[in-house]
Structure formats: structure tokens, C-alpha cells
PDB file of C-alpha atoms in Angstrom:
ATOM      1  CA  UNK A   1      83.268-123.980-182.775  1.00 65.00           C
ATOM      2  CA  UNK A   2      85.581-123.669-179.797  1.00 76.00           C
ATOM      3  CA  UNK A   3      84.315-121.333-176.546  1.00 78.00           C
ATOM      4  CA  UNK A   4      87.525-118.779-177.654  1.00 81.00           C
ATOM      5  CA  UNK A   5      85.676-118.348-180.720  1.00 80.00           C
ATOM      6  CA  UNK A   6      81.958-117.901-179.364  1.00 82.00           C
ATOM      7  CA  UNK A   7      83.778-115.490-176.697  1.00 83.00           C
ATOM      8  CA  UNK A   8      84.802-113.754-179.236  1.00 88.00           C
ATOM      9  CA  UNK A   9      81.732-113.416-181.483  1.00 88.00           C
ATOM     10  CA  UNK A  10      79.693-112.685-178.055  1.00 88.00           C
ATOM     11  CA  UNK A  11      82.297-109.490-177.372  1.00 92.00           C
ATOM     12  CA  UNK A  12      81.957-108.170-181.602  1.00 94.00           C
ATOM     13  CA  UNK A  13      78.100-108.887-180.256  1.00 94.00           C
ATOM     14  CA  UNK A  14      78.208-106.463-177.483  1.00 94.00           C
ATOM     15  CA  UNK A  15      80.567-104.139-179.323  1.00 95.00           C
ATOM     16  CA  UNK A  16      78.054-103.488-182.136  1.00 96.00           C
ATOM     17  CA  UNK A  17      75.357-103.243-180.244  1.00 96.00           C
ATOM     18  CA  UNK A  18      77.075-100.497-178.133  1.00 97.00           C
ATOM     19  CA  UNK A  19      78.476 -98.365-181.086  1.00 96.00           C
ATOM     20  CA  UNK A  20      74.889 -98.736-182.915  1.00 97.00           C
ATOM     21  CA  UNK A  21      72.645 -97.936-179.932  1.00 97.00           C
ATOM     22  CA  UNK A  22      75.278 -95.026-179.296  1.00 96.00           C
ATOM     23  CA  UNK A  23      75.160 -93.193-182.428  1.00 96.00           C
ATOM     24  CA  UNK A  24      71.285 -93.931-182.184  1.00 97.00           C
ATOM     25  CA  UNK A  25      71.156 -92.318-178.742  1.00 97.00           C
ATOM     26  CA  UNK A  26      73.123 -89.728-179.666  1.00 95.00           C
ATOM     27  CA  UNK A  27      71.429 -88.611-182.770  1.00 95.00           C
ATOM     28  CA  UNK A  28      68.218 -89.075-182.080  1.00 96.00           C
ATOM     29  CA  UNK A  29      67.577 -89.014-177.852  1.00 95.00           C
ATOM     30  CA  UNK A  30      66.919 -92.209-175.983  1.00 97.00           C
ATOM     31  CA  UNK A  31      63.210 -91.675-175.901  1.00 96.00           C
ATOM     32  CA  UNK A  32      62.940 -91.915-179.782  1.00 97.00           C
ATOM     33  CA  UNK A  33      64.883 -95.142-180.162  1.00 97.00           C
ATOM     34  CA  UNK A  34      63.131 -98.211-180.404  1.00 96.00           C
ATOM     35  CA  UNK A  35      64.792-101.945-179.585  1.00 95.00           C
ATOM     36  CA  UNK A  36      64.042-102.592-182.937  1.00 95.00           C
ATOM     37  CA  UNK A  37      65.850 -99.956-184.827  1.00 96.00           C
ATOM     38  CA  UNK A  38      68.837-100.682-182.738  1.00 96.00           C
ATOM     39  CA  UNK A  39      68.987-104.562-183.814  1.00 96.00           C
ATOM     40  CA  UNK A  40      68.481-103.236-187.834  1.00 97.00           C
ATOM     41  CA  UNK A  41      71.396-101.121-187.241  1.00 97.00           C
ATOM     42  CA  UNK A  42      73.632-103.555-185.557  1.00 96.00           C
ATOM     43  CA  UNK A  43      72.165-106.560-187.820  1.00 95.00           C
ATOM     44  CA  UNK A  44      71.175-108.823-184.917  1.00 95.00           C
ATOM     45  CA  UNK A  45      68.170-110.357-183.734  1.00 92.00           C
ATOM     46  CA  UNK A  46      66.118-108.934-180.309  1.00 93.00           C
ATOM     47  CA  UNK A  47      67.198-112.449-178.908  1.00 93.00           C
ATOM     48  CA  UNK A  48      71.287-111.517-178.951  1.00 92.00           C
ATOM     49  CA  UNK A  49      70.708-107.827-177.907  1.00 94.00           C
ATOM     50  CA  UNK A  50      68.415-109.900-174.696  1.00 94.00           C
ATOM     51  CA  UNK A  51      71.625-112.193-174.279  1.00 92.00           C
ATOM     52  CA  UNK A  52      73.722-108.667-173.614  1.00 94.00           C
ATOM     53  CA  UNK A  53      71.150-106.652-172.515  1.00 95.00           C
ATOM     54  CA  UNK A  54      68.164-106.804-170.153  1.00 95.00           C
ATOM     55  CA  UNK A  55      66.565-104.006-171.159  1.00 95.00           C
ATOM     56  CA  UNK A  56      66.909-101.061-173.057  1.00 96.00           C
ATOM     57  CA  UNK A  57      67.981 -98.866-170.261  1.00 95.00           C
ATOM     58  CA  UNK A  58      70.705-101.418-169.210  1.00 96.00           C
ATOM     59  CA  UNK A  59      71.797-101.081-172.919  1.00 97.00           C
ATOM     60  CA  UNK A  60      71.836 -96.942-172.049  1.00 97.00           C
ATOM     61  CA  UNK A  61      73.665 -97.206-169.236  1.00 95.00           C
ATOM     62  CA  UNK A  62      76.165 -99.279-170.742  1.00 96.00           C
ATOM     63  CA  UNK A  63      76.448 -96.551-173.405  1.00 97.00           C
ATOM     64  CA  UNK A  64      76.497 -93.544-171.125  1.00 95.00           C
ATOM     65  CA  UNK A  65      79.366 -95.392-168.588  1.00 93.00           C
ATOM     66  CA  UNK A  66      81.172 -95.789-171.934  1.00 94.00           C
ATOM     67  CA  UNK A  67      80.923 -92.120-173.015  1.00 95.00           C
ATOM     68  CA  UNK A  68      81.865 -91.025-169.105  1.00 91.00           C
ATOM     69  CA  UNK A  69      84.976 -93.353-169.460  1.00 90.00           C
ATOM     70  CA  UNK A  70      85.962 -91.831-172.657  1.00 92.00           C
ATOM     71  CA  UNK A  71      85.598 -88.310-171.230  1.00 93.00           C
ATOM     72  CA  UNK A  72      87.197 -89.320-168.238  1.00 90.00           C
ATOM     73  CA  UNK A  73      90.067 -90.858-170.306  1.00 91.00           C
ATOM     74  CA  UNK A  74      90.437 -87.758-172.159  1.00 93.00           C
ATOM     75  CA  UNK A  75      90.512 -85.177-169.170  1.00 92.00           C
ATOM     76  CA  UNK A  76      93.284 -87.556-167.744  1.00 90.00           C
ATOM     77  CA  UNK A  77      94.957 -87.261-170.591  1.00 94.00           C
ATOM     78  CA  UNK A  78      94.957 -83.733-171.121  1.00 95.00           C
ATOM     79  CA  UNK A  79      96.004 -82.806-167.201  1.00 93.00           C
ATOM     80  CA  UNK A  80      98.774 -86.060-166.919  1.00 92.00           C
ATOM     81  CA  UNK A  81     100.750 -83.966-170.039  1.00 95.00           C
ATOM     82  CA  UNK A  82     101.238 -81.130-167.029  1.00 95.00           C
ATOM     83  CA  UNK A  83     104.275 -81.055-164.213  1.00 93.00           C
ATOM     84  CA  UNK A  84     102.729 -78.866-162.138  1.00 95.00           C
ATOM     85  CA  UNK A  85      99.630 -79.324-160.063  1.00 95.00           C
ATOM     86  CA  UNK A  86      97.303 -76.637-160.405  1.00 97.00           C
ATOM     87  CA  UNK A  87      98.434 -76.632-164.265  1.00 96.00           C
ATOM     88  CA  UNK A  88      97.060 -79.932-164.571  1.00 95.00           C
ATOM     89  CA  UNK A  89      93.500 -79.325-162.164  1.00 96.00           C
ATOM     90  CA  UNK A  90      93.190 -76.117-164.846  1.00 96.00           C
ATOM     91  CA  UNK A  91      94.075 -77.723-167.784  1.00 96.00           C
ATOM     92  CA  UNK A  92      91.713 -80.852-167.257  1.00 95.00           C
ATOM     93  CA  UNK A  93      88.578 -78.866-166.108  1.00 95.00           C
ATOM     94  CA  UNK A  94      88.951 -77.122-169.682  1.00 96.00           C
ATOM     95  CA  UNK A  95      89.404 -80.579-171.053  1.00 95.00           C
ATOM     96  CA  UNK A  96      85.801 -81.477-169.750  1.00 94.00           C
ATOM     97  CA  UNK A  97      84.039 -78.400-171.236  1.00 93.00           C
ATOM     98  CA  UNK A  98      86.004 -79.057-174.460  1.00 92.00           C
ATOM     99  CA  UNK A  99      84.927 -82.748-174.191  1.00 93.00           C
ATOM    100  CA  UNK A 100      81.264 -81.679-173.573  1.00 90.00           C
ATOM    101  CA  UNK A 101      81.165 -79.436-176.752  1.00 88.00           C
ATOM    102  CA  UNK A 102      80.650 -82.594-178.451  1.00 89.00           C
ATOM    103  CA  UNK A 103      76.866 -83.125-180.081  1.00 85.00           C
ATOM    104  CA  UNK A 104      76.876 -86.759-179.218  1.00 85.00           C
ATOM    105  CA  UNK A 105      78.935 -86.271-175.845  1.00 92.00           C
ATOM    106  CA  UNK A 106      75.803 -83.767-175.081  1.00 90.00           C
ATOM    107  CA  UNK A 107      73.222 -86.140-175.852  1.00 92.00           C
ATOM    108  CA  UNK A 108      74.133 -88.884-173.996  1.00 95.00           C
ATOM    109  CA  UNK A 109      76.267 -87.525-170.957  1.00 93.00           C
ATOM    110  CA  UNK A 110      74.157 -84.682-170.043  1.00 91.00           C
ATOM    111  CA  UNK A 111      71.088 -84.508-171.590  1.00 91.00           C
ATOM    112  CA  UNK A 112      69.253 -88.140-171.629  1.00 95.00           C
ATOM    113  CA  UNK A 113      71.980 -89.375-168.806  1.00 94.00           C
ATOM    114  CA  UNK A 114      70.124 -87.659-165.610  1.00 93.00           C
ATOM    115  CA  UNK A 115      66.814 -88.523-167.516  1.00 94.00           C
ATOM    116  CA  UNK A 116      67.108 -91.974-168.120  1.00 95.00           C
ATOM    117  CA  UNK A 117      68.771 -92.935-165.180  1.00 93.00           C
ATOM    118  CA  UNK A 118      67.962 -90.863-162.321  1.00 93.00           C
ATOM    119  CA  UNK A 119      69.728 -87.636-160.877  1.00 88.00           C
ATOM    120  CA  UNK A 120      71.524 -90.146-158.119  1.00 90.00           C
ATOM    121  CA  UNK A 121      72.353 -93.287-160.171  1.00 91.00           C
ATOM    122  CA  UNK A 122      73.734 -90.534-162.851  1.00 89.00           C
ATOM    123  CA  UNK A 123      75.654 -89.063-160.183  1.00 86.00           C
ATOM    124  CA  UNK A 124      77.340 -91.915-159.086  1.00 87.00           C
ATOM    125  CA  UNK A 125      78.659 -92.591-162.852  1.00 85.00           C
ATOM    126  CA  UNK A 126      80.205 -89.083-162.370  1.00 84.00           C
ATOM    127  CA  UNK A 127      81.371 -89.861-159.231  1.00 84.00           C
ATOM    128  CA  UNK A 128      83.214 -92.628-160.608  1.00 81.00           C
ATOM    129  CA  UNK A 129      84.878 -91.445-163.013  1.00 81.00           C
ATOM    130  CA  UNK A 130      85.635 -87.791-163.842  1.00 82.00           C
ATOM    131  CA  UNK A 131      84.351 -86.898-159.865  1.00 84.00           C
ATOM    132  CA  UNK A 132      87.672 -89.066-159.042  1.00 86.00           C
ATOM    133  CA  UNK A 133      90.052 -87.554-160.768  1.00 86.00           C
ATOM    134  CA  UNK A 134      88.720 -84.184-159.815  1.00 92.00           C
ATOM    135  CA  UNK A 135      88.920 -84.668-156.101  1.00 93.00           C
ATOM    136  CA  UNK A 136      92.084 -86.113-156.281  1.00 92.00           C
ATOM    137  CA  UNK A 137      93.861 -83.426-158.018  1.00 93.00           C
ATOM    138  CA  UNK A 138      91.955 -81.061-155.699  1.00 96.00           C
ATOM    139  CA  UNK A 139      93.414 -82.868-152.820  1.00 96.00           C
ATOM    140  CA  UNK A 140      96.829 -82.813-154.235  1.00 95.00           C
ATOM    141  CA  UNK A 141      96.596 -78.862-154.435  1.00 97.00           C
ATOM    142  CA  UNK A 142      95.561 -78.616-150.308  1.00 97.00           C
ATOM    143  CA  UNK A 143      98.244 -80.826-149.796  1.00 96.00           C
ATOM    144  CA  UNK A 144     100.972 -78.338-151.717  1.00 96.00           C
ATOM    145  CA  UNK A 145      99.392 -75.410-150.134  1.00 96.00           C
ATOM    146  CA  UNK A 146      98.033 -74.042-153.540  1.00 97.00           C
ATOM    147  CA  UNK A 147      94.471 -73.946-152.493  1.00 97.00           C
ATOM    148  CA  UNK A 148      93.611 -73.157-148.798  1.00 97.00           C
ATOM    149  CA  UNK A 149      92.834 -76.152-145.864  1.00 97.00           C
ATOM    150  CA  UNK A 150      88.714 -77.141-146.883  1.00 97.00           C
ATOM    151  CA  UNK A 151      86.911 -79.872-147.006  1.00 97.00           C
ATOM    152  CA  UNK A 152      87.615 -81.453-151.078  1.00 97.00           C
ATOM    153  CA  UNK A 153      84.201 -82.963-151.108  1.00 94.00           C
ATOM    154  CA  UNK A 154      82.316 -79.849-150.839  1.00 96.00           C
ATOM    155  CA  UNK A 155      84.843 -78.216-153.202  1.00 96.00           C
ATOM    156  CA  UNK A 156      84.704 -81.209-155.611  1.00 95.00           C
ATOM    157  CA  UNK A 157      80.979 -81.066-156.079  1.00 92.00           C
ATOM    158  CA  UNK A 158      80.941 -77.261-156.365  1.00 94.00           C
ATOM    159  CA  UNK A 159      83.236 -77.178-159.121  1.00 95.00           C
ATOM    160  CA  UNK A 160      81.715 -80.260-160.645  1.00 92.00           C
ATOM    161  CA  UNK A 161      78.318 -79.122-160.175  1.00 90.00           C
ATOM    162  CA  UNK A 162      79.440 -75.551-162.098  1.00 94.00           C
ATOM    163  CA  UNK A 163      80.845 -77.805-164.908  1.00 93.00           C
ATOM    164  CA  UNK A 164      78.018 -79.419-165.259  1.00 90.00           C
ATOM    165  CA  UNK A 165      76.114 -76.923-165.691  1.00 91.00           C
ATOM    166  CA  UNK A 166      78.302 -74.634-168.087  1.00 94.00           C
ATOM    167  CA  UNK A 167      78.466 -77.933-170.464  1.00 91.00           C
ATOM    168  CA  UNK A 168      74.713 -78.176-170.138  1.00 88.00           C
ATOM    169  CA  UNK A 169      73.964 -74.652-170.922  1.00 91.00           C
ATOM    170  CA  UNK A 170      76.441 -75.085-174.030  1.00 91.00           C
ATOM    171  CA  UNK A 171      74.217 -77.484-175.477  1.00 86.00           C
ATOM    172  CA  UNK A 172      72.037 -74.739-176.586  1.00 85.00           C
ATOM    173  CA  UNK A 173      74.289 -71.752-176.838  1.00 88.00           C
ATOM    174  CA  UNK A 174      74.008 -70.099-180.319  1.00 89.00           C
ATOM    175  CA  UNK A 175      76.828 -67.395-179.609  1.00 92.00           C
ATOM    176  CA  UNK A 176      79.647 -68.790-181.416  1.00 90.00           C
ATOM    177  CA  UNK A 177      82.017 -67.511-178.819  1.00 95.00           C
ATOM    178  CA  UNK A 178      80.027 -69.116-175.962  1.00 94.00           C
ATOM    179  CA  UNK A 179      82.877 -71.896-174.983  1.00 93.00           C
ATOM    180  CA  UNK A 180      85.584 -69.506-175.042  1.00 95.00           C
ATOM    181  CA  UNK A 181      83.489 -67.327-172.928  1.00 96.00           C
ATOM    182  CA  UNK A 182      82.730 -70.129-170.318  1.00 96.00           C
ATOM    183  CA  UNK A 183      86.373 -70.927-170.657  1.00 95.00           C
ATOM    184  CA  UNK A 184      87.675 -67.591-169.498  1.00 97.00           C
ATOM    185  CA  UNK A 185      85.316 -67.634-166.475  1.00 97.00           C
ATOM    186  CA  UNK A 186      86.186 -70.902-165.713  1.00 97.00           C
ATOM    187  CA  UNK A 187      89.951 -69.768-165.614  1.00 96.00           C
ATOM    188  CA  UNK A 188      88.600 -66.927-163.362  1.00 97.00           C
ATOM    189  CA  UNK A 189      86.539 -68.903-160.751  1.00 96.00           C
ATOM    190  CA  UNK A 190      89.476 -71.991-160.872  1.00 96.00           C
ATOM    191  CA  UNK A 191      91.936 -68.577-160.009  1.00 96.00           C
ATOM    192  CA  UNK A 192      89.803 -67.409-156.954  1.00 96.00           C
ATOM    193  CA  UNK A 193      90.632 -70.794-155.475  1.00 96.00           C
ATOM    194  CA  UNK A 194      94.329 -70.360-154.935  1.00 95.00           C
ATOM    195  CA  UNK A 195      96.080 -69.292-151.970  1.00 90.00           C
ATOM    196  CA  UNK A 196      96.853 -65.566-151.801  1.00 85.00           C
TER     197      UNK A 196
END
């Protein structure tokens, strides 16, 4: 067997293991998973998800850096189909609650995420990822004169902060019209910010 091929079996490896211990994670919570179930699911042996994985929080984080990527993506997404600047810092916040809304999303992102890992190493994901693209497009808007001179790091983890939050307490909303809700006073705080 050449090294191409093992390469390649070693990636569909640590694919499978991701997706299984994902939909795992998200369906049941990290603290009710067990190694084992996760190697059943993704037909392996303990020794290959060991060759990936040291542990079953590295496996997590793997997982949750994944999800935060594909959030990330999507935000991007959403606010790069916009011309205009403050179209595109509006439209992507809204992307992110939309993105939260998500059962699994929930799970992992926001609810075992700051658990498993730690309020600062969970951070730092953030940071990376959506936390980027937010303080760049709030930069952007300074720059233009849409939002008054500040500080964007302050700003950046005030808004993100708030996010955070509203897509945490939307975990356990019951009022059907709880996103729309948080949407519309989203729109309002994101409006204070402009320049008058």
C-alpha cells in the first residue's frame, strides 16, 4: 500500500471520527459521551481514534473549531453578498444568531464549548474566527465615518459578548417568536452605533 493511500485512509480516519463524535456531542452533550460509543459509531478501534486524538477533549476541540469555522464561513458568506459596509456588519451579525438557532450549533458552540474548554481557551476560538471578521468590518465602518472614532476592540467584544449571549439565551427560548424578537433589537442596538 503506497503512503498516498494510507494518507488517505488516515484523513477518511479523522473525518469519521469528527462527523461521529459531532453528532454525538451534539445530541447528547460532551459529558454523556463515552470514547467508546464514539469508536462504535465511527467503526474504529480506541487505538485509531488515539492515533488522531489524544484525548477526548482534543477530539472536542477539534469538533467545536470545526463548528466555529463553519459558522464563521457562513457569516462571511452572508455579509460578502453586500456592497455596502454597514449592510454587510448588519447583515452578518443576523447571520450569527440565525447560525446559532441551530440545535447542534447550540450544543457544541455555546453550551459544552466554554465548559469543556475553558472561558479563555473558548474565547480565543472566537477570537479567531467570527471575532475577526467582526472587528474588521467594524474597523472598516470607523474608517468610512459610519460609526464614530472608538477603540474596535472594546466595541468588538461588546457586540460579540451581546451575541453571545442572545444565541445562548435562544437555546432555551420557548416563545416561538423569540429570534425575530432578538433580531429586531439587534437591528436597534447595531442602529445606535452609527454616526448621527
Amino acid at each position: 500500500m503506497s503512503n498516498g493511500v494510507r494518507a488517505q485512509q488516515r484523513e477518511q480516519t479523522r473525518q469519521t471520527l469528527l462527523r461521529e463524535s459531532r453528532r454525538l456531542f451534539a445530541t447528547l452533550g460532551y459529558g454523556s459521551v463515552h470514547l467508546s460509543e464514539i469508536v462504535r459509531a465511527a467503526g474504529v478501534t480506541k487505538g485509531a481514534l488515539y492515533h488522531h486524538f489524544d484525548s477526548k477533549a482534543e477530539l472536542f476541540r477539534a469538533v467545536l473549531t470545526q463548528v466555529q469555522q463553519e459558522v464563521a464561513a457562513r457569516v462571511a458568506a452572508t455579509a460578502d453578498a453586500r456592497e455596502d459596509a454597514w449592510e454587510q456588519l448588519s447583515e452578518g451579525c443576523q447571520a450569527f444568531l440565525t447560525a446559532t438557532t441551530d440545535p447542534s450549533v447550540q450544543r457544541v458552540l455555546l453550551v459544552d464549548g466554554p465548559a469543556v474548554l475553558g472561558w479563555r481557551n473558548w474565547r480565543e476560538l472566537t477570537e479567531a474566527t467570527s471575532g475577526r471578521h467582526l472587528a474588521q468590518a467594524l474597523a472598516a465602518l470607523i474608517e468610512e465615518g459610519t460609526i464614530p472614532p472608538q477603540p474596535v476592540a472594546p466595541l468588538t467584544h461588546l457586540l460579540s459578548g451581546a451575541m453571545n449571549e442572545a444565541a445562548l439565551w435562544l437555546t432555551d427560548a420557548e416563545d416561538p417568536t423569540a429570534l425575530e424578537d432578538t433580531r429586531r433589537a439587534l437591528t436597534r442596538v447595531l442602529s445606535a452605533l452609527r454616526t448621527p
